[in-house]
Short mmCIF file of C-alpha atoms in Angstrom, two decimals:
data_model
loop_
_atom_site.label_atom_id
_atom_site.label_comp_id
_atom_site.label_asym_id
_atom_site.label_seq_id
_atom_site.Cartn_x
_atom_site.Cartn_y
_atom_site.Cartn_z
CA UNK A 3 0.00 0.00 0.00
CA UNK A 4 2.81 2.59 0.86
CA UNK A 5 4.67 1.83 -2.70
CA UNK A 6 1.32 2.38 -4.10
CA UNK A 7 0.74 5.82 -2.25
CA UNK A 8 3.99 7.05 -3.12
CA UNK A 9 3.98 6.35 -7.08
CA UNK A 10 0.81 8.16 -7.44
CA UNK A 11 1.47 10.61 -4.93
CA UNK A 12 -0.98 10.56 -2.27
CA UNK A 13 1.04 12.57 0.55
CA UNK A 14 -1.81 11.87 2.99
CA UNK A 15 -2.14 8.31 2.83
CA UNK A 16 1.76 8.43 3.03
CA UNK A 17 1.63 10.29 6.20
CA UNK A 18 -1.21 8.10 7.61
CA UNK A 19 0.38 4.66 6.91
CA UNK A 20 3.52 5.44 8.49
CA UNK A 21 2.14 7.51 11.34
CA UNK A 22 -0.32 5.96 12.33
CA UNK A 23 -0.25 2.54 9.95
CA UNK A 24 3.52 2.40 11.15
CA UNK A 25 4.27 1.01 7.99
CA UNK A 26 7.81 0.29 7.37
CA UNK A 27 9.22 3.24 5.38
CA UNK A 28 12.47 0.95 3.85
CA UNK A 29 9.83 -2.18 3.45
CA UNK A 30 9.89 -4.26 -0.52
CA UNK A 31 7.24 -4.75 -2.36
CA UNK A 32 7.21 -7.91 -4.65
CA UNK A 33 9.29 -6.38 -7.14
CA UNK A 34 12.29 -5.74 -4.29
CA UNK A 35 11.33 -1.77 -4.27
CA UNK A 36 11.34 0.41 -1.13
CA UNK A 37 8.88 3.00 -0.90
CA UNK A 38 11.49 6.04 -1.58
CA UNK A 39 12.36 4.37 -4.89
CA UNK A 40 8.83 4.21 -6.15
CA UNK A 41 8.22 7.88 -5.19
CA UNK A 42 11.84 9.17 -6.93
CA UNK A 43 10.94 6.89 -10.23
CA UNK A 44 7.54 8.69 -10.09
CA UNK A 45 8.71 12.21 -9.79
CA UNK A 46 6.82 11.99 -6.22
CA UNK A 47 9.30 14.91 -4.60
CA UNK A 48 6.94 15.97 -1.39
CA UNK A 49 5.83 12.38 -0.99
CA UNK A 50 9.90 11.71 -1.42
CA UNK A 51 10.46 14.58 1.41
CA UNK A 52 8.21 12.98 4.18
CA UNK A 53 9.43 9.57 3.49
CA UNK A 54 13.17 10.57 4.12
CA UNK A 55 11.53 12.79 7.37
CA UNK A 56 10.31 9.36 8.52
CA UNK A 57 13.64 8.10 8.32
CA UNK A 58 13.76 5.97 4.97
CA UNK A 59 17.69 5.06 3.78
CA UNK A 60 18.03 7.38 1.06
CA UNK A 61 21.03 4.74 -0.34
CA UNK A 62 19.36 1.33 0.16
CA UNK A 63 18.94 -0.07 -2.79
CA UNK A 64 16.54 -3.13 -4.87
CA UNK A 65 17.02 -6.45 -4.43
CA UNK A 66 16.61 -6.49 -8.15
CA UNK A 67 15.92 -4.09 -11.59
CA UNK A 68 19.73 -3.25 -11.53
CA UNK A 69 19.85 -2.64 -7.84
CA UNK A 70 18.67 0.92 -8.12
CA UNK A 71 18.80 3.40 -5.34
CA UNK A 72 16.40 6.68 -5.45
CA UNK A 73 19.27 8.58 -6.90
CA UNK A 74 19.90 6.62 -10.08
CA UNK A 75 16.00 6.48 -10.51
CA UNK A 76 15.91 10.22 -10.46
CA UNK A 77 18.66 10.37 -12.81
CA UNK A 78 17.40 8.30 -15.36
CA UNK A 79 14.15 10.13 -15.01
CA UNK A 80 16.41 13.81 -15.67
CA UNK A 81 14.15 14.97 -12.38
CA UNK A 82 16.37 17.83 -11.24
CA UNK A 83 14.47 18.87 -7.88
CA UNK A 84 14.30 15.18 -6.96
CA UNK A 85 17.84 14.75 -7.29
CA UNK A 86 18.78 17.64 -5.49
CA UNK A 87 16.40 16.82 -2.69
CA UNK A 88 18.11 13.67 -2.30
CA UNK A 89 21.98 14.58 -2.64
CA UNK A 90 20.63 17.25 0.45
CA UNK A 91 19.91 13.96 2.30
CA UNK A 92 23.25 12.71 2.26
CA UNK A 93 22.60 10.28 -0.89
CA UNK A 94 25.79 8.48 -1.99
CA UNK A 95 26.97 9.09 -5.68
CA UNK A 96 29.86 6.74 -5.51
CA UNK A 97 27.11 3.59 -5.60
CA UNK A 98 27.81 1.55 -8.77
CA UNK A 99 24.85 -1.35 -9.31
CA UNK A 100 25.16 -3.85 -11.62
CA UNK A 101 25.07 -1.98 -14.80
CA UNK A 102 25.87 1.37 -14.39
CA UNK A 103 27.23 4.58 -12.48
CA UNK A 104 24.62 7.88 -11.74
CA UNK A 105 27.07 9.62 -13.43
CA UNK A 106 26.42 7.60 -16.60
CA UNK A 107 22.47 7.60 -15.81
CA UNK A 108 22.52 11.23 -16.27
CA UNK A 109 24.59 11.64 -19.44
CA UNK A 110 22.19 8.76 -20.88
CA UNK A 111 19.88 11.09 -20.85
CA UNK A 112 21.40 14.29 -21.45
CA UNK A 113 20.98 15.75 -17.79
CA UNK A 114 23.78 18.33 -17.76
CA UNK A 115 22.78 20.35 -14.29
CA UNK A 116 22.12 16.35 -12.75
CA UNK A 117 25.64 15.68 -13.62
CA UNK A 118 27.33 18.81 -12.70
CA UNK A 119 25.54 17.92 -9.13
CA UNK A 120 26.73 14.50 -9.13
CA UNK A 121 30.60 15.58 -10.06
CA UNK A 122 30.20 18.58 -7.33
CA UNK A 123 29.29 16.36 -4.69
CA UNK A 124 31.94 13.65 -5.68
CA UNK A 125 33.94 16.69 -4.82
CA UNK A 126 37.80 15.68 -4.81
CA UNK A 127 36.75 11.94 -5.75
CA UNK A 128 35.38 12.36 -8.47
CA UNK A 129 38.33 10.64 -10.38
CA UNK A 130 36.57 7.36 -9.11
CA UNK A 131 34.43 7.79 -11.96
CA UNK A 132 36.49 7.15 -14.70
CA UNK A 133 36.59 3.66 -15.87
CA UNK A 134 32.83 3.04 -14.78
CA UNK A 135 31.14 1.35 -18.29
CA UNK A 136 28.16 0.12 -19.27
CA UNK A 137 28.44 -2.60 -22.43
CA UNK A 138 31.92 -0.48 -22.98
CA UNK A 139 30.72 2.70 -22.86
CA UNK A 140 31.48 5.81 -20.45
CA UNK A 141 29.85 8.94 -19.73
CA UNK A 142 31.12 10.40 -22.54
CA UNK A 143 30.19 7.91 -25.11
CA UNK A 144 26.59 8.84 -23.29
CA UNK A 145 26.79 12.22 -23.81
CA UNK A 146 28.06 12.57 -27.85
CA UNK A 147 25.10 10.04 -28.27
CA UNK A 148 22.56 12.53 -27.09
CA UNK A 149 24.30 15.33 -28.52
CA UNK A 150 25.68 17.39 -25.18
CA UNK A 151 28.26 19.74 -26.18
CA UNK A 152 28.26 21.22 -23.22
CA UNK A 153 27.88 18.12 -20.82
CA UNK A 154 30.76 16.61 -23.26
CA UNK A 155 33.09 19.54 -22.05
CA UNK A 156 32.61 19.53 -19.02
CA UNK A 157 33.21 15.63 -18.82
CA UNK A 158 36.70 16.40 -20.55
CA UNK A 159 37.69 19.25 -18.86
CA UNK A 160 37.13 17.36 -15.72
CA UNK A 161 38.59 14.14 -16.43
CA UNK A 162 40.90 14.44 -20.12
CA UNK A 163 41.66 11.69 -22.08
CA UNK A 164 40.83 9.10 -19.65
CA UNK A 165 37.49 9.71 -19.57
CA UNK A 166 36.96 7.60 -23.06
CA UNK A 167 40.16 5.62 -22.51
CA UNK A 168 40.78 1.54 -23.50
CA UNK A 169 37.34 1.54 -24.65
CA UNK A 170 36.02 0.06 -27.86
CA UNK A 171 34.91 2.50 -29.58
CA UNK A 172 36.19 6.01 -29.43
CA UNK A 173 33.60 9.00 -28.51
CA UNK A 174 34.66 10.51 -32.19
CA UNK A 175 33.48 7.71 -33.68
CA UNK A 176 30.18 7.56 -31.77
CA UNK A 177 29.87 11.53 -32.96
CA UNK A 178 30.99 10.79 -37.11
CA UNK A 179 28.17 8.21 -36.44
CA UNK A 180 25.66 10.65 -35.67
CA UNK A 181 27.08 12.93 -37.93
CA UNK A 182 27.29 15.46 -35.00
CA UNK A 183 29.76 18.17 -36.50
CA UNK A 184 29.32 20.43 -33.31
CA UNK A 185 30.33 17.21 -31.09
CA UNK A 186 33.27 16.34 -34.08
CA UNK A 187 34.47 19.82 -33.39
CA UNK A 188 34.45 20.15 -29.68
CA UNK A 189 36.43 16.28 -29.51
CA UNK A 190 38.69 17.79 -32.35
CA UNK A 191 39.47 20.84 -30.92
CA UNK A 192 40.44 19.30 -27.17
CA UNK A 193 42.63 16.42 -29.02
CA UNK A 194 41.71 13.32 -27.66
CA UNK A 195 44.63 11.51 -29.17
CA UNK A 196 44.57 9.18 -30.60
CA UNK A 197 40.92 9.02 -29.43
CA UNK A 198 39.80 12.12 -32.05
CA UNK A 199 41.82 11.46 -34.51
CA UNK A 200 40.50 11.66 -38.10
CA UNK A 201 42.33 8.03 -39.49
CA UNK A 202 42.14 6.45 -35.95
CA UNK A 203 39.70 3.12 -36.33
CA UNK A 204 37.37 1.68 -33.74
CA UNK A 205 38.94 -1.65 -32.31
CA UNK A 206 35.75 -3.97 -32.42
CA UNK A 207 32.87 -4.24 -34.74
CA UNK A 208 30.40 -1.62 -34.77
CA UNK A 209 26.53 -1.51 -35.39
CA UNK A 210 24.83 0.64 -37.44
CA UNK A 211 20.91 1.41 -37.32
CA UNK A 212 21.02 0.71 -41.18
CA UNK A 213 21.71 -2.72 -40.44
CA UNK A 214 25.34 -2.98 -41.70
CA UNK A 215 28.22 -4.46 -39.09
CA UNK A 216 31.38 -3.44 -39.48
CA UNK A 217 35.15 -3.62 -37.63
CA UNK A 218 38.32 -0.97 -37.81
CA UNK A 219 35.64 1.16 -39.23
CA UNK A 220 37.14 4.66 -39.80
CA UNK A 221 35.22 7.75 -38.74
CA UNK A 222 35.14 9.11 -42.27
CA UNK A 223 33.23 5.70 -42.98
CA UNK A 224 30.84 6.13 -40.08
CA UNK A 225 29.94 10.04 -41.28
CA UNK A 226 29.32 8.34 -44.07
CA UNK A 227 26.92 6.21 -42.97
CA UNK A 228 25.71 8.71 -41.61
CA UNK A 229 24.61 10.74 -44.37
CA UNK A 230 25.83 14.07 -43.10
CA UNK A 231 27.29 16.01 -45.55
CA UNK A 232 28.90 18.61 -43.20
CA UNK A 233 30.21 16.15 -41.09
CA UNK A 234 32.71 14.60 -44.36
CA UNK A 235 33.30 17.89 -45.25
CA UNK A 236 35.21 18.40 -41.67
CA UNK A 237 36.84 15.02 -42.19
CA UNK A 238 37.51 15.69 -45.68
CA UNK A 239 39.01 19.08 -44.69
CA UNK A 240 41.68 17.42 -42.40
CA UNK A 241 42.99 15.25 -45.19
CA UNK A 242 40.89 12.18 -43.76
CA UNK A 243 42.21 8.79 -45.69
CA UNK A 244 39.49 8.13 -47.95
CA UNK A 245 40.78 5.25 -49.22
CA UNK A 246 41.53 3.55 -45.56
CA UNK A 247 39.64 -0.15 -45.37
CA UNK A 248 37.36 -1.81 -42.22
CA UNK A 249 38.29 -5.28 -41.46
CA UNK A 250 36.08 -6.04 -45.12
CA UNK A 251 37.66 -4.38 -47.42
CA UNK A 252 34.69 -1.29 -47.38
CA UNK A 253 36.26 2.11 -48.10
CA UNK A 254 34.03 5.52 -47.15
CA UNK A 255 33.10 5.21 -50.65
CA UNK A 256 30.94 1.74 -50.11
CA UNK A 257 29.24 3.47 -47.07
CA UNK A 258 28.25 6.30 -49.15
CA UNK A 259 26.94 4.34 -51.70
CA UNK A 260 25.16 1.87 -49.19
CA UNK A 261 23.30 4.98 -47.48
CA UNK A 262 22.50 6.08 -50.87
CA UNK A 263 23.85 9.75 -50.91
CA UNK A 264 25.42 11.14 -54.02
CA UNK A 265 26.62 13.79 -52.63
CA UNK A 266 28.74 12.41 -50.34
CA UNK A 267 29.64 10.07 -53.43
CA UNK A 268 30.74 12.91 -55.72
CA UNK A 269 32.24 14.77 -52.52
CA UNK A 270 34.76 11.07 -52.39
CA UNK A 271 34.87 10.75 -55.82
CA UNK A 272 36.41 14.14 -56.47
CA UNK A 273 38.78 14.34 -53.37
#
């Protein structure tokens, strides 16, 4: 009843369960949820406030779905109020559960103020971050995927190069995929070697939403997958190998005819 009253929000019946129901504020449902997660997945930030003023652990975490705390709910939900409410209560930000880091729950969905907070309250720490992937990615890989220029610098002015370090596939490439020139750019212009460089390949095959699999693709192949015009024109501009292979035997030129643009073909064909 008190996971119920929290996900939809009924502050009363919250009150009246605990106060008078004594219901136990940290108690599972079936699912292995305590009351304080339901109400942060819901958005539920006054029913959130009297459950942590009854004393609920605002870092216990599920038995199960990923072992999430309230603060990893609230950053996958991007629910700014309800994370700050929560970091106020002493909530942890060093908890890793089996998949992923709050740090990485907020880039994955483009929360820049959620993960300045997280970072801020890591405080001199915060280096414990790096390293922290989810099916080999980081919080940068997160980031260029939604398009965050601005959570994407703040990620590498904080940690450098090792933020995307020993990791499949290199941020750049995850931009030329998107055909994010603004993302390109920013990567570019704070020299990720080898990690942004315009030849450098990704290690391990890569999927493409067009359906093609690839390996040692280079990011002038993947921006042309992508289709974006602008975003071979940068590559182009920095003397990108046009002519460099993945692991069978494509060249940028194949990828450009596979995605069916001619004018990234007659862009190849005449450089």
């Amino acid at each position: 009843a008190l996971q119920a009253a929290s996900m939809f929000g009924h502050l009363d019946i919250v009150k009246l369960l605990v106060a008078v129901g004594h219901a136990d504020v940290d108690a599972e449902d079936i699912f292995g949820r305590m009351p304080l997660l339901v109400a942060s997945s819901a958005g539920q930030v006054e029913v959130a406030e009297a459950l942590l003023a009854f004393g609920a652990d605002v870092n216990k975490t599920s038995r199960i779905d990923w072992r999430r705390s309230a603060l990893s709910a609230a950053a996958l939900i991007a629910d700014v109020e309800m994370v700050t409410l929560l970091l106020k209560n002493m909530a942890s930000v060093f908890y890793v559960g089996s998949e992923e880091s709050y740090l990485f729950a907020a880039c994955r969905r483009g929360g820049t103020e959620i993960a300045e907070k997280i970072i801020d309250a890591a405080g001199a720490c915060k280096s414990e971050f790096v390293g922290i992937q989810y099916d080999s990615d980081s919080p940068l890989h997160q980031t260029i995927r939604e398009g965050n220029v601005e959570l994407a610098r703040i990620l590498i002015d904080d940690y450098g190069a090792n933020v995307c370090a020993g990791l499949r596939l290199s941020p750049f490439h995850v931009a030329c995929s998107n055909g994010d020139v603004q993302c390109m750019k920013l990567l570019l212009e704070k020299q990720l070697e080898p990690f942004a460089a315009v030849d450098y390949k990704s290690r391990l095959p890569v999927n493409n939403d067009i359906g093609l699999r690839i390996g040692e693709a280079s990011p002038l192949l993947l921006a042309c997958l992508s289709g974006s015009i602008d975003a071979v024109k940068l590559l182009l501009s920095m003397h990108a190998d046009v002519h460099a292979r993945d692991v069978n035997g494509e060249t940028a030129l194949h990828a450009a005819a596979f995605a069916e643009s001619r004018s990234i073909v007659e862009m190849l064909v005449e450089a």
